Amino acid sequence: MAVAAETTKWSRRRRLTWARAGRASVPYWLILPVVAALTAILGYPIYSLVRLSLEHYTLFELIQHHGQYIGLKNFSSVLHDQVFWHTLLRTVIFTVVNVGATIVGGTLIALLLVRVSGWVRILVTSGLVLVWAMPQVVAVQVWYWMTNFQNGVVNYVLTELHIGNYFEHDWYQTTFSQLGLVTALIVWGALPFVAITLYAALSQVPGELVEAAEIDGARPWRVFLDVTLPILRPVLLILTSLSILWDFGVFTQPYLLIGQAHINPSNYLMGIYLFEEGYLKTDYGRGAAISLLMLVMVAAMSVVYVRKMVKIGDVD
Amino acid sequence: MSSRVFRRGGWNTVGIVLFAVMVFPVFWMISTAFKPDDQINSLTPTWFSTSPTLHHFADAIHTPFFWTDVKNSVIIVLITVAIAMTLAFLAAVALAKYRFTGRKLFIVLMIGIQMLPGAGLIIPLYVVLARYHQVDKLSGVILTYLTFALPFSVWTLRGFIIGIPKELEEAAMVDGSTRLGAFVRILLPLVAPGLVATSVFAFITSWNEYIFARILLNDQGKQTVTVWLSYFLGTSRHQDWGALMAGSTLTAIPVVIFFLLVQRRIMFGLTAGAVKG
């Protein structure tokens, strides 16, 4: 009898610990599918990327499923390549210009949205959302058509406005003009997200604060610097880091707008360099070395953003 | 007072000009798509055509592989979204409702992965998928789309689940429901709008995706609409701008409609918490 009681007590206790352990393992079971899937489709490829970057791996090896280990030769080949350094420098300048234009433009639009009448605000916001919704590949085709040298509407409008004679002006001749067009396209596509997010943040700025500053005789510029900007800072930080990451790794717009026929080492951006050298030339080993260098740079740049977001995610 | 009204008028003018400049490319796409060829190719543009035609849409639809590629896109997108939502929902519940060791690392990964540039991943994804004979197959593309759809959906759904007051769930449990019962009857209906919004957004990103589809699908009968559109000019001997713009409009329509539906719900995903809207 006593033994029986002892056993039930013991088994109940065991059941309790099991139940507790079971409950504690619930979140792990819940994240398991995502973790397993991402390990297979992303973790394993990234592991392969590291291995590939140390191997001689071309179309022949791809068919054989087996590369030849060559140590750091791919890296030294890339790092001794003038094209790599020029591309890196060009991409950095391109990113700075694009991010600068996007953030400054977005801030100006957000400030404008605060000042216009209600119906204009609705009009502009709807327009922005419409632009935001445009798929990148579609936007490229439209811009390509607008900037066509023969009957592109851009040349017509610029000539009519007496900005210069743009009759049959070919925008796809010089690197500067090609990348300028890509910049215009990217900034146009990125402005809505930045402007609308900043406008939402601006609506958090207490009106009394601005009025008080104005009554104190502060000039609009000082009001912006001392009252508005500090409130916008966290959002600006996040938007800037996001834009840097997106513009540095950009591929679709420059690749399609400049077009395969005009792409050459003098207008490479990082993503395109990688695509041409690694994928098109089927030198996957060397391409892997470039990818790895690029991903490390992006990872370093994303630290600010990820830390900020994790802090937010952890508080909730 | 009158100077204030005057100033507002000035800002309104700036706003209207801005609207016109920003929306112009979209307007020009639609306007060109409906214009007869002689008006498109004239050196003096016609802003509003008085004789609109559906001719270009017919041309675009009848280009080789249009319908096949639309079908491919739909298949890829639907399967990607279905898998992503199922797996991500579970993980999002874990993030929103439980504290556990490794939670922070998991969050870092979900946010960090979304920041990886697609271009940086094409080489390893191509080589690995080639090894498993997944090149030129829709299944291979689906796998690559999950690399961005999964982390995005986990992070966004987590935000929606957190938004549901804990008390509601607790109230149900006090009433005698089990945790699972409370979950199914209380949490699920409340989170349904979030599930819809997240799926729609995952749908849009997958539909718009270009680079993975470009490197993995070389067979013309296996491509997606974005790849179809990107090769459009190459397939016609003369630059058929009308048909190109009609094709562009057709590609954009589903995305624009869906985007307008969910934009409000989703837009803060990437900046969540920084703007308390």
PDB file of N, CA and C in Angstrom, chain A residues 193-253:
ATOM      1  N   PHE A 193       8.539  55.442 -49.674  1.00  0.00           N
ATOM      2  CA  PHE A 193       8.684  54.768 -48.377  1.00  0.00           C
ATOM      3  C   PHE A 193       9.292  55.707 -47.337  1.00  0.00           C
ATOM      4  N   VAL A 194      10.374  56.403 -47.733  1.00  0.00           N
ATOM      5  CA  VAL A 194      11.056  57.296 -46.797  1.00  0.00           C
ATOM      6  C   VAL A 194      10.153  58.465 -46.419  1.00  0.00           C
ATOM      7  N   ALA A 195       9.515  59.088 -47.416  1.00  0.00           N
ATOM      8  CA  ALA A 195       8.699  60.268 -47.148  1.00  0.00           C
ATOM      9  C   ALA A 195       7.509  59.927 -46.247  1.00  0.00           C
ATOM     10  N   ILE A 196       6.826  58.820 -46.554  1.00  0.00           N
ATOM     11  CA  ILE A 196       5.626  58.481 -45.780  1.00  0.00           C
ATOM     12  C   ILE A 196       5.993  58.077 -44.350  1.00  0.00           C
ATOM     13  N   THR A 197       7.091  57.323 -44.208  1.00  0.00           N
ATOM     14  CA  THR A 197       7.530  56.946 -42.859  1.00  0.00           C
ATOM     15  C   THR A 197       7.918  58.188 -42.056  1.00  0.00           C
ATOM     16  N   LEU A 198       8.636  59.103 -42.693  1.00  0.00           N
ATOM     17  CA  LEU A 198       9.051  60.316 -41.978  1.00  0.00           C
ATOM     18  C   LEU A 198       7.850  61.201 -41.652  1.00  0.00           C
ATOM     19  N   TYR A 199       6.876  61.218 -42.554  1.00  0.00           N
ATOM     20  CA  TYR A 199       5.681  62.015 -42.269  1.00  0.00           C
ATOM     21  C   TYR A 199       4.955  61.462 -41.038  1.00  0.00           C
ATOM     22  N   ALA A 200       4.883  60.135 -40.966  1.00  0.00           N
ATOM     23  CA  ALA A 200       4.263  59.518 -39.791  1.00  0.00           C
ATOM     24  C   ALA A 200       5.029  59.886 -38.523  1.00  0.00           C
ATOM     25  N   ALA A 201       6.351  59.927 -38.624  1.00  0.00           N
ATOM     26  CA  ALA A 201       7.153  60.289 -37.456  1.00  0.00           C
ATOM     27  C   ALA A 201       6.972  61.763 -37.111  1.00  0.00           C
ATOM     28  N   LEU A 202       6.824  62.592 -38.141  1.00  0.00           N
ATOM     29  CA  LEU A 202       6.650  64.031 -37.918  1.00  0.00           C
ATOM     30  C   LEU A 202       5.363  64.332 -37.174  1.00  0.00           C
ATOM     31  N   SER A 203       4.345  63.489 -37.430  1.00  0.00           N
ATOM     32  CA  SER A 203       3.075  63.750 -36.758  1.00  0.00           C
ATOM     33  C   SER A 203       3.203  63.510 -35.245  1.00  0.00           C
ATOM     34  N   GLN A 204       4.349  62.944 -34.826  1.00  0.00           N
ATOM     35  CA  GLN A 204       4.601  62.772 -33.391  1.00  0.00           C
ATOM     36  C   GLN A 204       5.180  64.051 -32.772  1.00  0.00           C
ATOM     37  N   VAL A 205       5.648  64.981 -33.625  1.00  0.00           N
ATOM     38  CA  VAL A 205       6.233  66.205 -33.089  1.00  0.00           C
ATOM     39  C   VAL A 205       5.112  67.076 -32.539  1.00  0.00           C
ATOM     40  N   PRO A 206       5.146  67.369 -31.239  1.00  0.00           N
ATOM     41  CA  PRO A 206       4.068  68.154 -30.643  1.00  0.00           C
ATOM     42  C   PRO A 206       4.007  69.547 -31.258  1.00  0.00           C
ATOM     43  N   GLY A 207       2.817  69.926 -31.727  1.00  0.00           N
ATOM     44  CA  GLY A 207       2.637  71.232 -32.344  1.00  0.00           C
ATOM     45  C   GLY A 207       3.002  72.363 -31.409  1.00  0.00           C
ATOM     46  N   GLU A 208       2.718  72.174 -30.087  1.00  0.00           N
ATOM     47  CA  GLU A 208       2.986  73.253 -29.126  1.00  0.00           C
ATOM     48  C   GLU A 208       4.473  73.579 -29.067  1.00  0.00           C
ATOM     49  N   LEU A 209       5.292  72.528 -29.196  1.00  0.00           N
ATOM     50  CA  LEU A 209       6.735  72.732 -29.135  1.00  0.00           C
ATOM     51  C   LEU A 209       7.202  73.659 -30.250  1.00  0.00           C
ATOM     52  N   VAL A 210       6.698  73.357 -31.467  1.00  0.00           N
ATOM     53  CA  VAL A 210       7.087  74.157 -32.616  1.00  0.00           C
ATOM     54  C   VAL A 210       6.584  75.586 -32.438  1.00  0.00           C
ATOM     55  N   GLU A 211       5.309  75.720 -31.998  1.00  0.00           N
ATOM     56  CA  GLU A 211       4.735  77.051 -31.822  1.00  0.00           C
ATOM     57  C   GLU A 211       5.501  77.847 -30.779  1.00  0.00           C
ATOM     58  N   ALA A 212       5.824  77.166 -29.671  1.00  0.00           N
ATOM     59  CA  ALA A 212       6.559  77.848 -28.608  1.00  0.00           C
ATOM     60  C   ALA A 212       7.887  78.363 -29.141  1.00  0.00           C
ATOM     61  N   ALA A 213       8.555  77.530 -29.915  1.00  0.00           N
ATOM     62  CA  ALA A 213       9.843  77.940 -30.470  1.00  0.00           C
ATOM     63  C   ALA A 213       9.671  79.122 -31.399  1.00  0.00           C
ATOM     64  N   GLU A 214       8.553  79.082 -32.187  1.00  0.00           N
ATOM     65  CA  GLU A 214       8.317  80.166 -33.134  1.00  0.00           C
ATOM     66  C   GLU A 214       8.017  81.471 -32.405  1.00  0.00           C
ATOM     67  N   ILE A 215       7.229  81.359 -31.306  1.00  0.00           N
ATOM     68  CA  ILE A 215       6.899  82.560 -30.537  1.00  0.00           C
ATOM     69  C   ILE A 215       8.171  83.146 -29.940  1.00  0.00           C
ATOM     70  N   ASP A 216       9.084  82.252 -29.514  1.00  0.00           N
ATOM     71  CA  ASP A 216      10.362  82.714 -28.980  1.00  0.00           C
ATOM     72  C   ASP A 216      11.231  83.352 -30.062  1.00  0.00           C
ATOM     73  N   GLY A 217      10.733  83.357 -31.288  1.00  0.00           N
ATOM     74  CA  GLY A 217      11.454  84.046 -32.355  1.00  0.00           C
ATOM     75  C   GLY A 217      12.453  83.178 -33.084  1.00  0.00           C
ATOM     76  N   ALA A 218      12.369  81.825 -32.883  1.00  0.00           N
ATOM     77  CA  ALA A 218      13.318  80.954 -33.579  1.00  0.00           C
ATOM     78  C   ALA A 218      12.993  80.936 -35.062  1.00  0.00           C
ATOM     79  N   ARG A 219      14.036  80.956 -35.887  1.00  0.00           N
ATOM     80  CA  ARG A 219      13.836  80.886 -37.330  1.00  0.00           C
ATOM     81  C   ARG A 219      13.461  79.441 -37.684  1.00  0.00           C
ATOM     82  N   PRO A 220      12.750  79.272 -38.817  1.00  0.00           N
ATOM     83  CA  PRO A 220      12.277  77.922 -39.190  1.00  0.00           C
ATOM     84  C   PRO A 220      13.410  76.894 -39.202  1.00  0.00           C
ATOM     85  N   TRP A 221      14.574  77.297 -39.688  1.00  0.00           N
ATOM     86  CA  TRP A 221      15.708  76.379 -39.785  1.00  0.00           C
ATOM     87  C   TRP A 221      16.136  75.889 -38.404  1.00  0.00           C
ATOM     88  N   ARG A 222      16.138  76.830 -37.406  1.00  0.00           N
ATOM     89  CA  ARG A 222      16.512  76.467 -36.038  1.00  0.00           C
ATOM     90  C   ARG A 222      15.449  75.563 -35.415  1.00  0.00           C
ATOM     91  N   VAL A 223      14.187  75.875 -35.725  1.00  0.00           N
ATOM     92  CA  VAL A 223      13.105  75.026 -35.209  1.00  0.00           C
ATOM     93  C   VAL A 223      13.305  73.605 -35.706  1.00  0.00           C
ATOM     94  N   PHE A 224      13.642  73.493 -37.007  1.00  0.00           N
ATOM     95  CA  PHE A 224      13.852  72.164 -37.583  1.00  0.00           C
ATOM     96  C   PHE A 224      15.011  71.462 -36.886  1.00  0.00           C
ATOM     97  N   LEU A 225      16.126  72.189 -36.718  1.00  0.00           N
ATOM     98  CA  LEU A 225      17.323  71.549 -36.140  1.00  0.00           C
ATOM     99  C   LEU A 225      17.125  71.179 -34.675  1.00  0.00           C
ATOM    100  N   ASP A 226      16.465  72.075 -33.906  1.00  0.00           N
ATOM    101  CA  ASP A 226      16.413  71.872 -32.457  1.00  0.00           C
ATOM    102  C   ASP A 226      15.174  71.129 -31.976  1.00  0.00           C
ATOM    103  N   VAL A 227      14.086  71.220 -32.724  1.00  0.00           N
ATOM    104  CA  VAL A 227      12.856  70.574 -32.256  1.00  0.00           C
ATOM    105  C   VAL A 227      12.524  69.333 -33.092  1.00  0.00           C
ATOM    106  N   THR A 228      12.468  69.518 -34.401  1.00  0.00           N
ATOM    107  CA  THR A 228      11.995  68.428 -35.257  1.00  0.00           C
ATOM    108  C   THR A 228      13.031  67.322 -35.396  1.00  0.00           C
ATOM    109  N   LEU A 229      14.258  67.708 -35.707  1.00  0.00           N
ATOM    110  CA  LEU A 229      15.288  66.709 -36.008  1.00  0.00           C
ATOM    111  C   LEU A 229      15.535  65.707 -34.882  1.00  0.00           C
ATOM    112  N   PRO A 230      15.628  66.176 -33.619  1.00  0.00           N
ATOM    113  CA  PRO A 230      15.854  65.190 -32.545  1.00  0.00           C
ATOM    114  C   PRO A 230      14.754  64.140 -32.469  1.00  0.00           C
ATOM    115  N   ILE A 231      13.510  64.544 -32.781  1.00  0.00           N
ATOM    116  CA  ILE A 231      12.422  63.579 -32.719  1.00  0.00           C
ATOM    117  C   ILE A 231      12.509  62.606 -33.889  1.00  0.00           C
ATOM    118  N   LEU A 232      12.982  63.122 -35.048  1.00  0.00           N
ATOM    119  CA  LEU A 232      13.084  62.259 -36.225  1.00  0.00           C
ATOM    120  C   LEU A 232      14.299  61.350 -36.179  1.00  0.00           C
ATOM    121  N   ARG A 233      15.271  61.660 -35.307  1.00  0.00           N
ATOM    122  CA  ARG A 233      16.570  60.990 -35.399  1.00  0.00           C
ATOM    123  C   ARG A 233      16.493  59.460 -35.443  1.00  0.00           C
ATOM    124  N   PRO A 234      15.774  58.801 -34.509  1.00  0.00           N
ATOM    125  CA  PRO A 234      15.767  57.323 -34.561  1.00  0.00           C
ATOM    126  C   PRO A 234      15.241  56.787 -35.890  1.00  0.00           C
ATOM    127  N   VAL A 235      14.185  57.421 -36.411  1.00  0.00           N
ATOM    128  CA  VAL A 235      13.627  56.958 -37.688  1.00  0.00           C
ATOM    129  C   VAL A 235      14.615  57.206 -38.818  1.00  0.00           C
ATOM    130  N   LEU A 236      15.244  58.386 -38.793  1.00  0.00           N
ATOM    131  CA  LEU A 236      16.222  58.708 -39.834  1.00  0.00           C
ATOM    132  C   LEU A 236      17.370  57.717 -39.834  1.00  0.00           C
ATOM    133  N   LEU A 237      17.792  57.338 -38.631  1.00  0.00           N
ATOM    134  CA  LEU A 237      18.897  56.386 -38.511  1.00  0.00           C
ATOM    135  C   LEU A 237      18.532  55.066 -39.171  1.00  0.00           C
ATOM    136  N   ILE A 238      17.331  54.580 -38.879  1.00  0.00           N
ATOM    137  CA  ILE A 238      16.895  53.309 -39.451  1.00  0.00           C
ATOM    138  C   ILE A 238      16.732  53.419 -40.965  1.00  0.00           C
ATOM    139  N   LEU A 239      16.100  54.509 -41.417  1.00  0.00           N
ATOM    140  CA  LEU A 239      15.888  54.665 -42.861  1.00  0.00           C
ATOM    141  C   LEU A 239      17.215  54.785 -43.607  1.00  0.00           C
ATOM    142  N   THR A 240      18.172  55.505 -42.995  1.00  0.00           N
ATOM    143  CA  THR A 240      19.468  55.662 -43.651  1.00  0.00           C
ATOM    144  C   THR A 240      20.183  54.315 -43.747  1.00  0.00           C
ATOM    145  N   SER A 241      20.198  53.557 -42.650  1.00  0.00           N
ATOM    146  CA  SER A 241      20.912  52.273 -42.737  1.00  0.00           C
ATOM    147  C   SER A 241      20.232  51.340 -43.737  1.00  0.00           C
ATOM    148  N   LEU A 242      18.892  51.322 -43.741  1.00  0.00           N
ATOM    149  CA  LEU A 242      18.190  50.487 -44.727  1.00  0.00           C
ATOM    150  C   LEU A 242      18.558  50.899 -46.144  1.00  0.00           C
ATOM    151  N   SER A 243      18.568  52.220 -46.402  1.00  0.00           N
ATOM    152  CA  SER A 243      18.861  52.693 -47.754  1.00  0.00           C
ATOM    153  C   SER A 243      20.288  52.344 -48.146  1.00  0.00           C
ATOM    154  N   ILE A 244      21.224  52.473 -47.203  1.00  0.00           N
ATOM    155  CA  ILE A 244      22.616  52.125 -47.522  1.00  0.00           C
ATOM    156  C   ILE A 244      22.687  50.670 -47.953  1.00  0.00           C
ATOM    157  N   LEU A 245      22.059  49.796 -47.165  1.00  0.00           N
ATOM    158  CA  LEU A 245      22.129  48.364 -47.472  1.00  0.00           C
ATOM    159  C   LEU A 245      21.497  48.062 -48.822  1.00  0.00           C
ATOM    160  N   TRP A 246      20.329  48.667 -49.093  1.00  0.00           N
ATOM    161  CA  TRP A 246      19.643  48.399 -50.353  1.00  0.00           C
ATOM    162  C   TRP A 246      20.440  48.919 -51.543  1.00  0.00           C
ATOM    163  N   ASP A 247      20.952  50.153 -51.424  1.00  0.00           N
ATOM    164  CA  ASP A 247      21.612  50.754 -52.586  1.00  0.00           C
ATOM    165  C   ASP A 247      22.974  50.131 -52.850  1.00  0.00           C
ATOM    166  N   PHE A 248      23.649  49.710 -51.801  1.00  0.00           N
ATOM    167  CA  PHE A 248      24.957  49.083 -51.992  1.00  0.00           C
ATOM    168  C   PHE A 248      24.817  47.755 -52.736  1.00  0.00           C
ATOM    169  N   GLY A 249      23.775  47.021 -52.442  1.00  0.00           N
ATOM    170  CA  GLY A 249      23.601  45.697 -53.044  1.00  0.00           C
ATOM    171  C   GLY A 249      22.687  45.703 -54.263  1.00  0.00           C
ATOM    172  N   VAL A 250      22.413  46.880 -54.816  1.00  0.00           N
ATOM    173  CA  VAL A 250      21.410  46.982 -55.874  1.00  0.00           C
ATOM    174  C   VAL A 250      21.844  46.202 -57.122  1.00  0.00           C
ATOM    175  N   PHE A 251      20.882  45.583 -57.789  1.00  0.00           N
ATOM    176  CA  PHE A 251      21.198  44.834 -59.003  1.00  0.00           C
ATOM    177  C   PHE A 251      20.190  45.103 -60.127  1.00  0.00           C
ATOM    178  N   THR A 252      18.913  44.864 -59.838  1.00  0.00           N
ATOM    179  CA  THR A 252      17.905  44.868 -60.895  1.00  0.00           C
ATOM    180  C   THR A 252      17.877  46.158 -61.715  1.00  0.00           C
ATOM    181  N   GLN A 253      17.838  47.311 -61.033  1.00  0.00           N
ATOM    182  CA  GLN A 253      17.707  48.563 -61.786  1.00  0.00           C
ATOM    183  C   GLN A 253      18.908  48.845 -62.679  1.00  0.00           C
TER     184      GLN A 253
END
